[in-house]
Short mmCIF file of C-alpha atoms in Angstrom, two decimals:
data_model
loop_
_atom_site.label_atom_id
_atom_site.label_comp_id
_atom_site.label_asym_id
_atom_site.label_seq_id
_atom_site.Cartn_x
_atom_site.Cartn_y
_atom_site.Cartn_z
CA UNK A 1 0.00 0.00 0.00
CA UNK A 2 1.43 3.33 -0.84
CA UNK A 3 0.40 6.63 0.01
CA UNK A 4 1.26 10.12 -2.21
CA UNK A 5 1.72 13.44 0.00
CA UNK A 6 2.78 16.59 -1.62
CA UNK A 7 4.12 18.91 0.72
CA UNK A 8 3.83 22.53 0.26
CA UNK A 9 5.98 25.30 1.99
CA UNK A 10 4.52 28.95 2.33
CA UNK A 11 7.86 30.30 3.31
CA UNK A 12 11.28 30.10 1.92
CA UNK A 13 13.03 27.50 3.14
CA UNK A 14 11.93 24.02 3.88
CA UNK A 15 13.05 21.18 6.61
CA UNK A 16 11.48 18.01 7.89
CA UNK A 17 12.87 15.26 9.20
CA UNK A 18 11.10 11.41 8.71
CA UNK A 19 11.79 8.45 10.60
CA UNK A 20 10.27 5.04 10.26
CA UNK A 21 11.46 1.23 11.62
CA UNK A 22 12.04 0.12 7.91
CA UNK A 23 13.26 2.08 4.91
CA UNK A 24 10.03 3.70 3.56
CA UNK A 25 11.05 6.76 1.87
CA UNK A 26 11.10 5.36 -2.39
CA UNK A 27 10.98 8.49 -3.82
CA UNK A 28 11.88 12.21 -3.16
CA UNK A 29 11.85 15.12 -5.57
CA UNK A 30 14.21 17.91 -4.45
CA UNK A 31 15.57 15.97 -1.45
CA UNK A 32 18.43 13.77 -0.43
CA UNK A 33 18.49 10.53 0.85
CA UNK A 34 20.79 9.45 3.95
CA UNK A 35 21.62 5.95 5.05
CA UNK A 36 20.01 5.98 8.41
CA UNK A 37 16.89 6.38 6.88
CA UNK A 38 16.76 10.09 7.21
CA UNK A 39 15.57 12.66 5.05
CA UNK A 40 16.70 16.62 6.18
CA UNK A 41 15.91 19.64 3.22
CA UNK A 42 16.39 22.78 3.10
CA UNK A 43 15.55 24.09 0.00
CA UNK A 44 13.18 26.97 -2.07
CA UNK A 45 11.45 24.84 -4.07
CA UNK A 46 7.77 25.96 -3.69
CA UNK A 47 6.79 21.63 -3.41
CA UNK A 48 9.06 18.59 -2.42
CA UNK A 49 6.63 15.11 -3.27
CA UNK A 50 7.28 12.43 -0.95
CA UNK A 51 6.12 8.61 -1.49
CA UNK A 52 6.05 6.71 1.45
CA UNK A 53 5.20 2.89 1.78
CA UNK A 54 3.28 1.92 4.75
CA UNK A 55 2.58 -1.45 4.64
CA UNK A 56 4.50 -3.14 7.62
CA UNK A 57 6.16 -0.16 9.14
CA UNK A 58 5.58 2.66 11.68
CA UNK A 59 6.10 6.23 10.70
CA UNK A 60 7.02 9.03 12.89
CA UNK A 61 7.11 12.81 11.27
CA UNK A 62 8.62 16.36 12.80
CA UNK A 63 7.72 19.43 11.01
CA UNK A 64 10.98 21.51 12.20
CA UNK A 65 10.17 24.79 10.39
CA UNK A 66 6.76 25.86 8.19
CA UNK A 67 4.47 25.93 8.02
CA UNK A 68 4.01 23.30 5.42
CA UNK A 69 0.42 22.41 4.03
CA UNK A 70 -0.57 18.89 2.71
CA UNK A 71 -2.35 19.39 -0.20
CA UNK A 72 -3.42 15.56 -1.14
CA UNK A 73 -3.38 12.34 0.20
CA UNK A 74 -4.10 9.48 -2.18
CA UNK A 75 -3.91 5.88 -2.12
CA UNK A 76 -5.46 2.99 -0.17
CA UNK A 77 -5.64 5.34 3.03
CA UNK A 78 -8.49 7.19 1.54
CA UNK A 79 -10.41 4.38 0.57
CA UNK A 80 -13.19 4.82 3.60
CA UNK A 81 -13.86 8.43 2.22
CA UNK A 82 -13.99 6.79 -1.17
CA UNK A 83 -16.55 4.14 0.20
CA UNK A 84 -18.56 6.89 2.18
CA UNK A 85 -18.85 8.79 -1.05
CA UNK A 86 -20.20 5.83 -2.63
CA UNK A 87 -22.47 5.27 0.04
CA UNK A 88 -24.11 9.28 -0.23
CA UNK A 89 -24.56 8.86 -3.61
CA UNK A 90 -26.32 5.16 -3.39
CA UNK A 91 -28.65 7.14 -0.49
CA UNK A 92 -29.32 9.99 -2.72
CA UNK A 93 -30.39 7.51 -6.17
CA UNK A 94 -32.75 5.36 -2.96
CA UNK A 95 -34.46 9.07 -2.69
CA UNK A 96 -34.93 10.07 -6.09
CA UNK A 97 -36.05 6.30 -6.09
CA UNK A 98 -38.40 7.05 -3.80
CA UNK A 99 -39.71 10.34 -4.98
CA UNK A 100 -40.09 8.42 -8.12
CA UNK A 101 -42.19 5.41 -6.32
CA UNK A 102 -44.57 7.91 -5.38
CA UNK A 103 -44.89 9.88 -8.29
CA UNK A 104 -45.93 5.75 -9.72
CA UNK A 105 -48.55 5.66 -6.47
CA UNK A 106 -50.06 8.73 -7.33
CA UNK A 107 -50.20 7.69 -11.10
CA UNK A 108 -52.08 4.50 -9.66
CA UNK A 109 -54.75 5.96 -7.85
CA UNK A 110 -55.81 7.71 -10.51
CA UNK A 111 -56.04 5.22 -13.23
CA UNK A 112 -57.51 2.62 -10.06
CA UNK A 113 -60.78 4.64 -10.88
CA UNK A 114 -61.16 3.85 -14.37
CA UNK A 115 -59.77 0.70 -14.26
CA UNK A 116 -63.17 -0.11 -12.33
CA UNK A 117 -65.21 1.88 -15.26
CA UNK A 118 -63.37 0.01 -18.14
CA UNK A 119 -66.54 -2.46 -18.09
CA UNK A 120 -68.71 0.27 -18.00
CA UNK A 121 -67.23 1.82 -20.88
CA UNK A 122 -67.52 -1.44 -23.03
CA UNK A 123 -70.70 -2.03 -22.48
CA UNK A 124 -71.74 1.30 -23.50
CA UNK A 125 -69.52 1.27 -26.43
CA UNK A 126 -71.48 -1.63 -27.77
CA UNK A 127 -74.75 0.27 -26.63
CA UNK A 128 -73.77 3.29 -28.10
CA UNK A 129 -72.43 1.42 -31.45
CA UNK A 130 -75.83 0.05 -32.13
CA UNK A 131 -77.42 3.26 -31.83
CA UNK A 132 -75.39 6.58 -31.76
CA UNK A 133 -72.18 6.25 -33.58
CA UNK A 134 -70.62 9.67 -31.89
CA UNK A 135 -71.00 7.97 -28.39
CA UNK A 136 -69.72 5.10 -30.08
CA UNK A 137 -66.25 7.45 -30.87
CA UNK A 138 -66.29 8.97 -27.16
CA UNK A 139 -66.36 5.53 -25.69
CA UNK A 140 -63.73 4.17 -27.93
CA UNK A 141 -61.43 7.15 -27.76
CA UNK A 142 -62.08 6.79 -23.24
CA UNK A 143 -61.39 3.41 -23.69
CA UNK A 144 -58.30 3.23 -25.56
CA UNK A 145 -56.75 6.13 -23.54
CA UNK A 146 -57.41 4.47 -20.08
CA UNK A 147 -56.04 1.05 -21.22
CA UNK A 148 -52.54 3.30 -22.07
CA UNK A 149 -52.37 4.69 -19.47
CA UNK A 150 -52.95 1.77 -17.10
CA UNK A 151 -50.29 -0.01 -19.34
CA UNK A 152 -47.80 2.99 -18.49
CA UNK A 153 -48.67 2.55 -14.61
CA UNK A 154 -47.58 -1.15 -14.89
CA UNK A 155 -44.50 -0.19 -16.80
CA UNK A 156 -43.54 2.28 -14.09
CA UNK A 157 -44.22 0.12 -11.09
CA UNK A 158 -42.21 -2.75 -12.65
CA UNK A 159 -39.55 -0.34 -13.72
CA UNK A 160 -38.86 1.41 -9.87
CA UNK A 161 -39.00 -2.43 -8.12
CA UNK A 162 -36.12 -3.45 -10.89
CA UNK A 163 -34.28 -0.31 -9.80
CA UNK A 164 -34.78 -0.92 -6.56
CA UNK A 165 -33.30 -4.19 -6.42
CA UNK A 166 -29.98 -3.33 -8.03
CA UNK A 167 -29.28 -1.08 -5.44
CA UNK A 168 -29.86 -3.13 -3.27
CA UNK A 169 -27.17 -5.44 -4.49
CA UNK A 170 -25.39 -2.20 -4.67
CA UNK A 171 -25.67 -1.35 -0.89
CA UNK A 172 -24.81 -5.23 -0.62
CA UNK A 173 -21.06 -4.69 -2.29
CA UNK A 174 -20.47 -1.69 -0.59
CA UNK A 175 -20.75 -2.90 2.56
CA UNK A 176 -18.68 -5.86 1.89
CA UNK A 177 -16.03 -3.76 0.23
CA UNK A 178 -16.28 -1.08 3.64
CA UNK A 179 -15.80 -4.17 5.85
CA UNK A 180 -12.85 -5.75 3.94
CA UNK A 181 -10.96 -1.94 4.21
CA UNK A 182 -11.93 -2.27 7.87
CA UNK A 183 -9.93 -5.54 8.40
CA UNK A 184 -7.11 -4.23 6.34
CA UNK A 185 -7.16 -0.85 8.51
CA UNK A 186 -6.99 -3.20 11.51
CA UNK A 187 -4.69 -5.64 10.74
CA UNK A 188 -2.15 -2.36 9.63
CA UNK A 189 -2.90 -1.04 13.04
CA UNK A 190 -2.07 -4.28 15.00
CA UNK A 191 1.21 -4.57 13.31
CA UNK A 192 2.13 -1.08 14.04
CA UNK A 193 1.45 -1.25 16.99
CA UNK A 194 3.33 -4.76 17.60
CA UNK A 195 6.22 -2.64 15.62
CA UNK A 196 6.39 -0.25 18.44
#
């Protein structure tokens, strides 16, 4: 596991001193490397990057003059922000979800009325053929309209439960994948702690 800081100094001049139980600095720009595992700059360089491995070693750090920002962090470290990320967005799609379920329920109750007329409107179709032809239309045109739209209700019920399910598998992964990071967190902790 590796972890990318780039260290920024707001005044001239630079120094900072690192110190870990195995060699973990790989790579320094601007900076030289002792043999004791210590790193000491003094320089003007407006950024020094610094790559550290942190696997299966404890690191200590002293800021001796500043003050120096961090400006990013990347790598495995930030992979619980990464997974809480994940898990906002999955919570925001479940309300949208959910605004669109009842947008579906709304759409339902008001084709559940004419569903129960549909009958009605058949039978006075064929009335209405056999004796007035322009009820005949009206009866046809109410007919064909509430079939569509009771069609598009299905549609939209069958669509949100679909939805709903793949996030569910969704939520599923990402808690496996937050409880995996977890262990790994752990099991880094233990052994720098058994380091010390």
């Amino acid at each position: 596991m590796y972890a990318s800081l780039v260290l920024s100094n707001q005044a001239v001049g630079f120094s900072a001193e690192y110190e870990s139980t195995e060699k973990d600095i790989l790579f320094v720009s601007g900076s030289s490397q002792s043999e004791d595992n210590k790193i000491t700059e003094n320089t003007e360089a407006s950024k020094i990057i610094i790559t550290l491995e942190i696997s299966d070693l404890v690191i200590s750090s002293k800021i001796s003059s500043g003050p120096i920002e961090i400006l990013s962090n990347t790598g495995d470290i930030g992979m619980e922000a990464k997974i809480e990320k994940i898990e906002s967005d999955i919570s925001n799609i479940g309300k949208r979800l959910d605004s669109i379920d009842a947008s579906v329920k709304n759409v339902n109750a008001t084709v559940d009325p004419m569903r129960g007329i549909k009958a009605h409107v058949w039978f006075a179709n064929a009335i209405a053929t056999l004796t007035f032809a322009a009820l005949g239309i009206i009866a046809n045109f109410l007919w064909n309209n509430i079939s569509s739209l009771d069609g598009k209700a299905h549609e939209l019920t069958k669509d949100v439960s679909a939805i709903k399910t793949d996030i569910n598998y969704i939520k599923s992964d990402i808690k496996e994948l937050k409880e995996n990071t977890n262990s790994k967190l752990d099991k880094l902790l233990e052994r720098s702690s058994n380091n010390q």
